[in-house]
PDB file of C-alpha atoms in Angstrom:
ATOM      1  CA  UNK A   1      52.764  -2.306  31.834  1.00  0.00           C
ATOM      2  CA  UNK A   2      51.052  -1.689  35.120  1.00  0.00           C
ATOM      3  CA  UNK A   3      48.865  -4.712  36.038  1.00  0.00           C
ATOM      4  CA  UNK A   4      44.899  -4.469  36.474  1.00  0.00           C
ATOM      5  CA  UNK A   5      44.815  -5.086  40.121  1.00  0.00           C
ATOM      6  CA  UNK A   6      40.651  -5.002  39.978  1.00  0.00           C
ATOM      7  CA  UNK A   7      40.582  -8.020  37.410  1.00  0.00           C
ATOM      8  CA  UNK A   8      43.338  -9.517  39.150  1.00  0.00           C
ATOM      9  CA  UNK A   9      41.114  -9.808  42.501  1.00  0.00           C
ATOM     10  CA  UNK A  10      38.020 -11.004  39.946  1.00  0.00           C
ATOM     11  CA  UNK A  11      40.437 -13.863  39.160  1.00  0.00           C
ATOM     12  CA  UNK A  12      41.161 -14.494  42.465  1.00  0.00           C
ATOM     13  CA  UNK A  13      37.778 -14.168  43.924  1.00  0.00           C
ATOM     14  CA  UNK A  14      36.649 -16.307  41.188  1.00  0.00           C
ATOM     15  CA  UNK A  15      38.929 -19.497  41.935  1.00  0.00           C
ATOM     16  CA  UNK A  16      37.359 -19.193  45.242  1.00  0.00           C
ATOM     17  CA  UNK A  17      33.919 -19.148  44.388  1.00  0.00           C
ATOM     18  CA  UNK A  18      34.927 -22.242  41.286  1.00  0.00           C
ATOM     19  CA  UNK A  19      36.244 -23.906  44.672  1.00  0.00           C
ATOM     20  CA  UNK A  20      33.044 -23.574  46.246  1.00  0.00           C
ATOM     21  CA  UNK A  21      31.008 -25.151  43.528  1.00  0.00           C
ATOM     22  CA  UNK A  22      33.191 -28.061  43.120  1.00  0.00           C
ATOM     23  CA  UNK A  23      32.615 -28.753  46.987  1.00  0.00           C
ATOM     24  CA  UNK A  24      29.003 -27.903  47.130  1.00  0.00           C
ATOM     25  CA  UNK A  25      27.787 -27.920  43.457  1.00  0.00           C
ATOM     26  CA  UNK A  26      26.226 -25.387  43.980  1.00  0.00           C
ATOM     27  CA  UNK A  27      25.523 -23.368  40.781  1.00  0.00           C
ATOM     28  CA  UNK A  28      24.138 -20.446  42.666  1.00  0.00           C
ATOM     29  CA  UNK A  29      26.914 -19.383  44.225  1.00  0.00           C
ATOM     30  CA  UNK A  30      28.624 -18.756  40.836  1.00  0.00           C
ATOM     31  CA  UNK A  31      25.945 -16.876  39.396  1.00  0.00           C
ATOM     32  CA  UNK A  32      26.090 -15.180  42.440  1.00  0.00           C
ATOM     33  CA  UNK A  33      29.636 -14.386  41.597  1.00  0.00           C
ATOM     34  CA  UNK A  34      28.825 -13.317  38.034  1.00  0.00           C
ATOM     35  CA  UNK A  35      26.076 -10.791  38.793  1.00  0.00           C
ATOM     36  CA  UNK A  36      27.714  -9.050  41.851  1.00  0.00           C
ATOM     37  CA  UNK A  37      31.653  -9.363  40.840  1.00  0.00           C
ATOM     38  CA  UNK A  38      31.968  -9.478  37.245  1.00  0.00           C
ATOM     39  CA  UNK A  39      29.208  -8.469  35.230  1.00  0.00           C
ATOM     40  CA  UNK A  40      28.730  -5.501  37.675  1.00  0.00           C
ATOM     41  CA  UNK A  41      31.916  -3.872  36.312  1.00  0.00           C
ATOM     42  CA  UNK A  42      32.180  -5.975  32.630  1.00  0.00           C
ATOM     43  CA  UNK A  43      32.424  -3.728  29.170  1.00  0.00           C
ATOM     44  CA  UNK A  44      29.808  -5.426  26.798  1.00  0.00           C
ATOM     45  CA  UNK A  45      30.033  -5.253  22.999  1.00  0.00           C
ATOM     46  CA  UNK A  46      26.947  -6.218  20.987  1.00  0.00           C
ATOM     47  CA  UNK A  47      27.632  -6.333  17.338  1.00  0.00           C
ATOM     48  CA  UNK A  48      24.295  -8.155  16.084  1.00  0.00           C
ATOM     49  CA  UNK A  49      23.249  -8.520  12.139  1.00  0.00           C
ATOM     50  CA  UNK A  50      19.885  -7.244  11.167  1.00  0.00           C
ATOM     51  CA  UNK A  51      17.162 -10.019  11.732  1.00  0.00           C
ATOM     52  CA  UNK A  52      15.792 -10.417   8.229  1.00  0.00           C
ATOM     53  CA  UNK A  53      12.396  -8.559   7.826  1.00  0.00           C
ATOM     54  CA  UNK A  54      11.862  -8.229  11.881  1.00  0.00           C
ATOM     55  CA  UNK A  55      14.519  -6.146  13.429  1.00  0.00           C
ATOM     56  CA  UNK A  56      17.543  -3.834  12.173  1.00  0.00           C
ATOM     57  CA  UNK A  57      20.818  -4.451  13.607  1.00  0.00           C
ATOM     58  CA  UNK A  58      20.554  -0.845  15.855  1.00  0.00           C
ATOM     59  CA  UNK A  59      17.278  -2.618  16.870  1.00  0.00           C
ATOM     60  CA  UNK A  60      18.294  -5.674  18.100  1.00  0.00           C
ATOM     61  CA  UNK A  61      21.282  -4.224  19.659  1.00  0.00           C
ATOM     62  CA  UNK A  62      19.365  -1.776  21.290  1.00  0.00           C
ATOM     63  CA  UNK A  63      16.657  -4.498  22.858  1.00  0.00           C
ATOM     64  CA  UNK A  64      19.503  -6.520  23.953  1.00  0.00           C
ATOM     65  CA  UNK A  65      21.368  -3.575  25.993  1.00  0.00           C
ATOM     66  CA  UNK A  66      17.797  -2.831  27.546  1.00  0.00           C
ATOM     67  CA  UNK A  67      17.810  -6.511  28.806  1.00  0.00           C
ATOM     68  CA  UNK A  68      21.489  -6.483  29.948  1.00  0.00           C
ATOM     69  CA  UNK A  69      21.206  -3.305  31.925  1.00  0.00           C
ATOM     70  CA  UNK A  70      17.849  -4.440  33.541  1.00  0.00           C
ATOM     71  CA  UNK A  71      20.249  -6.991  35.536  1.00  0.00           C
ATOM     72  CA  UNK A  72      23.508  -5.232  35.265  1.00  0.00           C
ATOM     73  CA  UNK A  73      23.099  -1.730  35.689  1.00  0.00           C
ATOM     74  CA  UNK A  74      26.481  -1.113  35.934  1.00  0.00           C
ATOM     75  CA  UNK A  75      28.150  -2.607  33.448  1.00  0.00           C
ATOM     76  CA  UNK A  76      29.486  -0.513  29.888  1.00  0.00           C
ATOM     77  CA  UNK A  77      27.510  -1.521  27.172  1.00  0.00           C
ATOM     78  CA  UNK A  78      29.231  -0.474  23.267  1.00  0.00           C
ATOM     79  CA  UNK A  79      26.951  -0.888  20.680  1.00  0.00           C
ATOM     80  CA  UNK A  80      28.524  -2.085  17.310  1.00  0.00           C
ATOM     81  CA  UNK A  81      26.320  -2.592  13.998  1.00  0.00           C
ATOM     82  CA  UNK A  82      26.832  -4.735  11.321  1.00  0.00           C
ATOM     83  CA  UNK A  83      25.966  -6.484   8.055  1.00  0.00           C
ATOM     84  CA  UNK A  84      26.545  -9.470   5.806  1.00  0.00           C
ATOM     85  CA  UNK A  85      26.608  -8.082   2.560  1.00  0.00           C
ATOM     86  CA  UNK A  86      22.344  -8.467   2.377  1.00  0.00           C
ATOM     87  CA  UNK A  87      19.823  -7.037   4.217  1.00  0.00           C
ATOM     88  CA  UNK A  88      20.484  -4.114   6.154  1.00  0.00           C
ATOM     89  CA  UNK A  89      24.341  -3.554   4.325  1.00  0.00           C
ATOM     90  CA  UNK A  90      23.019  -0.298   3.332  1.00  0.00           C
ATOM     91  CA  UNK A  91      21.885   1.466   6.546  1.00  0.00           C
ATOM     92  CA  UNK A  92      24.898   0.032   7.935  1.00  0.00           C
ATOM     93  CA  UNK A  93      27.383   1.649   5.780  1.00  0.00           C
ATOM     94  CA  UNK A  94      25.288   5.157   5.568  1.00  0.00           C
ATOM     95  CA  UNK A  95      25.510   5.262   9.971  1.00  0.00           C
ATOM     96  CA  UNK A  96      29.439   4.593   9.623  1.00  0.00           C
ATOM     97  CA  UNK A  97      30.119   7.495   6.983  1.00  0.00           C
ATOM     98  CA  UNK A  98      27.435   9.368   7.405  1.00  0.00           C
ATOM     99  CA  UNK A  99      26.287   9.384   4.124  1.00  0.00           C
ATOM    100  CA  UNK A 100      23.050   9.917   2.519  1.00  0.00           C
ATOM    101  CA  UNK A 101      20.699   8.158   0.389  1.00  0.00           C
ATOM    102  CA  UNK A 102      19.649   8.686  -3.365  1.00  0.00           C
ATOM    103  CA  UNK A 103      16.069   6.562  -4.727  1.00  0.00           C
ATOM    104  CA  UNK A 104      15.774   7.036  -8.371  1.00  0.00           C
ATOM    105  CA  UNK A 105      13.545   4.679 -10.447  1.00  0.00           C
ATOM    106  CA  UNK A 106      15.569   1.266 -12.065  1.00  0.00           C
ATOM    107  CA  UNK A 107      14.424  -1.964 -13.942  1.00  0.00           C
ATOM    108  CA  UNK A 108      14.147  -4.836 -11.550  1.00  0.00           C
ATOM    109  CA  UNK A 109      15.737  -8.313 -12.844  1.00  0.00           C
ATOM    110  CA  UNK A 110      11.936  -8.860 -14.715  1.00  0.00           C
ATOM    111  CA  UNK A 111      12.731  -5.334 -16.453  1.00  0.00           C
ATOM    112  CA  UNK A 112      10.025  -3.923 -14.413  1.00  0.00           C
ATOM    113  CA  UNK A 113      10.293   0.023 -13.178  1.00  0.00           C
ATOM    114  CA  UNK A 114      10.863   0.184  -8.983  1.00  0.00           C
ATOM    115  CA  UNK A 115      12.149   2.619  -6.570  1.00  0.00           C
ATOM    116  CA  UNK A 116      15.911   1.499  -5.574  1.00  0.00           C
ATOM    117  CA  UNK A 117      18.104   3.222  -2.988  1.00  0.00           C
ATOM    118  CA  UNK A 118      21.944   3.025  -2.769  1.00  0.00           C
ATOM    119  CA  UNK A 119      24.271   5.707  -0.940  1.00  0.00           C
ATOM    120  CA  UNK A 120      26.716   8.194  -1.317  1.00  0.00           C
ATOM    121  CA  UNK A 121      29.681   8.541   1.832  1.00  0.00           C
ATOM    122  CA  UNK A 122      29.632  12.428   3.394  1.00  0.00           C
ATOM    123  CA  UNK A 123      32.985  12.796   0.824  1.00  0.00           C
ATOM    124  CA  UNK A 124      30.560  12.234  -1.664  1.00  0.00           C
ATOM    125  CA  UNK A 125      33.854  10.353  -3.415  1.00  0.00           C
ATOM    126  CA  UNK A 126      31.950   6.652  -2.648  1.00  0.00           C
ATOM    127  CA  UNK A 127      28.621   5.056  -3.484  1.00  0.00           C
ATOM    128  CA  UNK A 128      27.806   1.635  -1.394  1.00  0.00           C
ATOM    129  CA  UNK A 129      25.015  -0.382  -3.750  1.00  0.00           C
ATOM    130  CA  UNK A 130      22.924  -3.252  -2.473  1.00  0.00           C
ATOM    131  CA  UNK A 131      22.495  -4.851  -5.308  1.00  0.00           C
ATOM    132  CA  UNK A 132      19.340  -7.068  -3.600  1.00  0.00           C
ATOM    133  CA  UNK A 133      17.886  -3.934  -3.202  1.00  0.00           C
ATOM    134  CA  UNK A 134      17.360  -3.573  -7.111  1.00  0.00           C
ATOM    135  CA  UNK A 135      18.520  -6.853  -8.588  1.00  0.00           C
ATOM    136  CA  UNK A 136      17.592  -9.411  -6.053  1.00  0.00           C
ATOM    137  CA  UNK A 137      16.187 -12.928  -6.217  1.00  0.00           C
ATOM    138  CA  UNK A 138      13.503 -11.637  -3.361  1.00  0.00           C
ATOM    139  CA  UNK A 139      12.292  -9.075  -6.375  1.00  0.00           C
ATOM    140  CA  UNK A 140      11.543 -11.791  -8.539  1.00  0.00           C
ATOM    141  CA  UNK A 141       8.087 -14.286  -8.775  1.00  0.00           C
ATOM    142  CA  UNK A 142       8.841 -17.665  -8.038  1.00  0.00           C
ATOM    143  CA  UNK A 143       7.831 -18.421 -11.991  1.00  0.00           C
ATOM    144  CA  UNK A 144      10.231 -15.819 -13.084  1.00  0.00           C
ATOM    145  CA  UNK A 145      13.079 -17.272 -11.651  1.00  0.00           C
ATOM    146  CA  UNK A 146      15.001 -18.185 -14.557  1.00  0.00           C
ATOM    147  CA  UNK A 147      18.674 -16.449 -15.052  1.00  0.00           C
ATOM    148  CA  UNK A 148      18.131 -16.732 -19.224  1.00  0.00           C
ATOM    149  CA  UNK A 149      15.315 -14.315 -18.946  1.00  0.00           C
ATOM    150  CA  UNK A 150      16.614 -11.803 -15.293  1.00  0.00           C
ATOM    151  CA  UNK A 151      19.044  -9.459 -15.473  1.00  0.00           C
ATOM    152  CA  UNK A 152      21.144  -6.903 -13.009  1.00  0.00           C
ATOM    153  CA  UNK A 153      20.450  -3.804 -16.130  1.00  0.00           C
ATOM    154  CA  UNK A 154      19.226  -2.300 -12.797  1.00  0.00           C
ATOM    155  CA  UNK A 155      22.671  -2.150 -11.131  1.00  0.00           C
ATOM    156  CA  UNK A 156      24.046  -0.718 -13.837  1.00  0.00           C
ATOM    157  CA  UNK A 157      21.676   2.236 -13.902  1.00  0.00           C
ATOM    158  CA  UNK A 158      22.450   2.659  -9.889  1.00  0.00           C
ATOM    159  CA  UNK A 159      26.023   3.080 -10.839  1.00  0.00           C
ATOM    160  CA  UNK A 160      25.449   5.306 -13.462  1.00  0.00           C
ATOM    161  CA  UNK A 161      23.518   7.617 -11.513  1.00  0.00           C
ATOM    162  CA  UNK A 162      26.847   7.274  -8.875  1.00  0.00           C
ATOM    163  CA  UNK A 163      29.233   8.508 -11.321  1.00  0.00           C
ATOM    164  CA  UNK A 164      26.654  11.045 -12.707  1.00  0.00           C
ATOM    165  CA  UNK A 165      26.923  12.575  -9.205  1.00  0.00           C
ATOM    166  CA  UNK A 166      30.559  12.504  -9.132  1.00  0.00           C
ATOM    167  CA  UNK A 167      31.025   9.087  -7.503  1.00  0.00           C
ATOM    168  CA  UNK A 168      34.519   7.635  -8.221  1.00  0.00           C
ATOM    169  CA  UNK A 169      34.232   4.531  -5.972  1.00  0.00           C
ATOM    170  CA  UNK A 170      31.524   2.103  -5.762  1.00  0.00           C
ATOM    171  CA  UNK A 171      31.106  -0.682  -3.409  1.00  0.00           C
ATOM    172  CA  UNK A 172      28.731  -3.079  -4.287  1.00  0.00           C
TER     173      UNK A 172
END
């Protein structure tokens, strides 16, 4: 394996500079070090969840690359989007296999009629529901909250729809 000899002299410019701080304490020549040796040339990879109600996780991602190239112009920025199984699962999934998205009309836990989207992969062989998007404690009144009298009949029409349209996996 041939040995990076540019991160190699990074290391070795950066004892130097550690040196210098333990002698002088001086923080600045550090950051010094960081925005002129390493950060210059450093490969950055944001992978940021979705910011519940405020900002997607392309969004933030893209805000924070903005910020880090104000300062480091040079530096390789990879952009990486992800989700925690709520909020923003969805999009997620449809940008990785660019899919598409199906809205058909489904009872809400209450038994209530709303619009609720889930996805189909570009294969068309998968369907990716978010079951908060139709079944969710958000959808329901804080005096309705009572799991004797919700139900998730609304994820089960989702999935029917899925394998209506030829779906044979579903991730929910």
């Amino acid at each position: 394996i041939k040995p990076n000899i540019t991160f190699i002299y990074y290391i070795r410019t950066a004892h130097i500079f550690i040196d210098l701080i333990k002698k002088k304490k001086n923080q600045r020549v550090f950051f010094y070090f960081c925005k002129n040796f390493i950060l210059q040339n450093m490969k950055i990879v944001l992978a940021i969840d979705s910011f519940k109600g405020c900002l997607t996780s392309r969004d933030a991602e893209s805000a924070a690359s903005e910020s880090i190239l104000e300062t480091f112009s040079n530096c390789q920025i990879e952009k990486i989007p992800i989700a925690d199984g709520g909020e923003g699962t969805l999009s997620t999934l449809m940008e990785y296999t660019q899919g598409s998205l199906h809205t058909i009309s489904a009872h809400n836990p209450c038994m209530e009629i709303i619009p609720a989207a889930y996805g189909i992969s570009r294969d068309n062989e998968t369907a990716f529901i978010e079951m908060a998007s139709i079944s969710g404690i958000t959808l329901i009144k804080e005096k309705q909250k009572n799991p004797m009298e919700t139900t998730s009949y609304g994820t089960g029409e989702l999935i029917r729809d899925a394998l209506e349209k030829g779906c044979r996996q579903i991730i929910l």
